[in-house]
mmCIF file of C-alpha atoms in Angstrom:
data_model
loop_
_atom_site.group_PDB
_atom_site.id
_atom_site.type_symbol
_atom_site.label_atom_id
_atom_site.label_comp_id
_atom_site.label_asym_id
_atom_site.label_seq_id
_atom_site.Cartn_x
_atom_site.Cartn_y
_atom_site.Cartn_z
ATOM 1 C CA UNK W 1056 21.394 -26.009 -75.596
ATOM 2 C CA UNK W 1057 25.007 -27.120 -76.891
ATOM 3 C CA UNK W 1058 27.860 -25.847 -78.553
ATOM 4 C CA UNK W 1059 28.418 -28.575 -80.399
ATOM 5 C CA UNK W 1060 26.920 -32.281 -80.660
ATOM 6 C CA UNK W 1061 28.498 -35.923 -82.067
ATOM 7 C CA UNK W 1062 26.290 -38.518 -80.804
ATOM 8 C CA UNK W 1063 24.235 -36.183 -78.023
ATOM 9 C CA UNK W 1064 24.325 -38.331 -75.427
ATOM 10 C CA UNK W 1065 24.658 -35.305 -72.784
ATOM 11 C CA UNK W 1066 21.552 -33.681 -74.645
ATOM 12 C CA UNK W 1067 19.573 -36.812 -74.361
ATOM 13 C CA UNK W 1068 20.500 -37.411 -70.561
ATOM 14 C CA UNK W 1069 19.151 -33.789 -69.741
ATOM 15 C CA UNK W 1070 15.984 -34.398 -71.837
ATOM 16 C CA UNK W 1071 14.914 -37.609 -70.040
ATOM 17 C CA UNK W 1072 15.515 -35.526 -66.853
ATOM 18 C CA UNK W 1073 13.517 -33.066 -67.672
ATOM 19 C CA UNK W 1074 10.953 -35.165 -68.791
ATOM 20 C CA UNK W 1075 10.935 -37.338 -65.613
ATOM 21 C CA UNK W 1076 10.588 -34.392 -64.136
ATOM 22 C CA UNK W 1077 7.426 -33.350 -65.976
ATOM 23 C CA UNK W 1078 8.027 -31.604 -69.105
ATOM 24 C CA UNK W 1079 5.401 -31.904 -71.735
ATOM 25 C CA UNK W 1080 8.073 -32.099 -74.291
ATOM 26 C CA UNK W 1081 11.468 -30.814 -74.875
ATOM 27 C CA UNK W 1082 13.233 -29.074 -77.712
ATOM 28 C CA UNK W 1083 17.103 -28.997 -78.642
ATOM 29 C CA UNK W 1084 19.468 -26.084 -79.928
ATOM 30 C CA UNK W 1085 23.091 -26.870 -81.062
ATOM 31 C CA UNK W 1086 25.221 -23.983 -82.584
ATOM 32 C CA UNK W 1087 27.212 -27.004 -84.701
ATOM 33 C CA UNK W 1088 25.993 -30.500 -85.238
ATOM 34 C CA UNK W 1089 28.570 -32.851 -86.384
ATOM 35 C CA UNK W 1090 26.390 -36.227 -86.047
ATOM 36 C CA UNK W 1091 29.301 -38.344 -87.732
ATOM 37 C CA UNK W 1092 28.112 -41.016 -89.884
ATOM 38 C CA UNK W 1093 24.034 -42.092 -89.491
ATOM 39 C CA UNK W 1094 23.699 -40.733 -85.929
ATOM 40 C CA UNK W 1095 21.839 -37.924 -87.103
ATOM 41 C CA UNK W 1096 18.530 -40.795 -87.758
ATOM 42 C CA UNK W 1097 19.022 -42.106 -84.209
ATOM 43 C CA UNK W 1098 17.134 -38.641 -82.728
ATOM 44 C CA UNK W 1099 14.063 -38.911 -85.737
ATOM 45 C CA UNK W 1100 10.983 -40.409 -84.805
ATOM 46 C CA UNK W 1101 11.517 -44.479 -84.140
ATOM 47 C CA UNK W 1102 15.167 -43.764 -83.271
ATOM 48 C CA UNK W 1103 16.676 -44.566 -80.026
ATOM 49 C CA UNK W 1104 17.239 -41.243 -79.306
ATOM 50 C CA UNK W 1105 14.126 -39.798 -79.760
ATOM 51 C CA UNK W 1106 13.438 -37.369 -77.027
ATOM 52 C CA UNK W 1107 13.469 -33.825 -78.776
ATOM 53 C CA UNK W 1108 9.737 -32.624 -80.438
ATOM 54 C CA UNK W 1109 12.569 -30.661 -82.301
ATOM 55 C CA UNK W 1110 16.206 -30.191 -82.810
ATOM 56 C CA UNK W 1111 17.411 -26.785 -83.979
ATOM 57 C CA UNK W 1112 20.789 -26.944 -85.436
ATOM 58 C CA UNK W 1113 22.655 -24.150 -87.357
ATOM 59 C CA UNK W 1114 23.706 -24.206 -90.857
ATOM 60 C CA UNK W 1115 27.428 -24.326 -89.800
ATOM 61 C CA UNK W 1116 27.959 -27.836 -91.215
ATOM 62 C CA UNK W 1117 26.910 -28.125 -94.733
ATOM 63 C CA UNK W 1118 27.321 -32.071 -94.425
ATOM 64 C CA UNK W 1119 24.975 -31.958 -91.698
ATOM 65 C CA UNK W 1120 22.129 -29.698 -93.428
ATOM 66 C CA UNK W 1121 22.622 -31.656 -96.385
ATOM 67 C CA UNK W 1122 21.820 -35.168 -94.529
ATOM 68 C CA UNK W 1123 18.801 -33.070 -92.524
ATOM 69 C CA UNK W 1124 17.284 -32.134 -95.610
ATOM 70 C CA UNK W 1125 17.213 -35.990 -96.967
ATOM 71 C CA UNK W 1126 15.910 -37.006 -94.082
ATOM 72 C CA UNK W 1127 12.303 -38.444 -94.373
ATOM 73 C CA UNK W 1128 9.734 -35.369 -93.680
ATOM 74 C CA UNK W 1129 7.398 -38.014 -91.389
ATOM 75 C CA UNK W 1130 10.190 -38.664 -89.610
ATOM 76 C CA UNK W 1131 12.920 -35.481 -89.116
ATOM 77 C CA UNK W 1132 12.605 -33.355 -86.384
ATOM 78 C CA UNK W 1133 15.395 -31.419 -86.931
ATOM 79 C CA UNK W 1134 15.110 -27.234 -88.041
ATOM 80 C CA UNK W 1135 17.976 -25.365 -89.361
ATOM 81 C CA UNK W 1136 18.711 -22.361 -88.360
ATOM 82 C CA UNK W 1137 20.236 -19.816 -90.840
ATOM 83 C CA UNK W 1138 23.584 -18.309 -89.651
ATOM 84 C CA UNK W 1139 24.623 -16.225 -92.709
ATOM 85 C CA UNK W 1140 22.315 -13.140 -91.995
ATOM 86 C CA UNK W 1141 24.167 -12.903 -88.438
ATOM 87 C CA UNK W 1142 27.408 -13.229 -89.685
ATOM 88 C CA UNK W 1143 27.262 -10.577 -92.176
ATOM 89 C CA UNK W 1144 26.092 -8.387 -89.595
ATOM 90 C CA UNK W 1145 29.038 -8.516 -87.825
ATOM 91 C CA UNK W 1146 31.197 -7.920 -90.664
#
């Protein structure tokens, strides 16, 4: 769990930890992704920093969704989370 990820190097250093340390797999959960540029492809299946069976991320970042959602379905791991509902609430 983060607050907010770039290039989630911190994320991926706990994940191999926890996997060394015998985790079946490991999931992520960032309130907002930023992923500048094409880092967002580096944590899909084949990238470098594939360690996460899935990455939630919240809709906070409507470049961000918008790059999730072209992302190639074989590939994307990532699952956004819908914010709005909870928001309104609080209104």
């Amino acid at each position: 769990v983060d607050d907010m990820v770039k290039t989630g190097g911190t994320l991926v250093e706990c994940a191999k930890a926890l996997m060394e340390a015998g985790a079946v797999e490991v999931s992520a959960f960032c309130a907002h992704a930023a992923f500048p540029g094409d880092s967002i492809r580096r944590f899909c299946k084949g990238g470098d920093r594939h360690v996460f069976s899935r990455f939630f991320v919240s809709n906070s970042n409507p470049t961000v969704v918008e790059r999730i959602q072209g992302l190639d379905k074989k590939t994307n791991v990532f699952e956004v989370l819908d914010i709005l509902p909870l928001l309104v609430d609080d209104l």
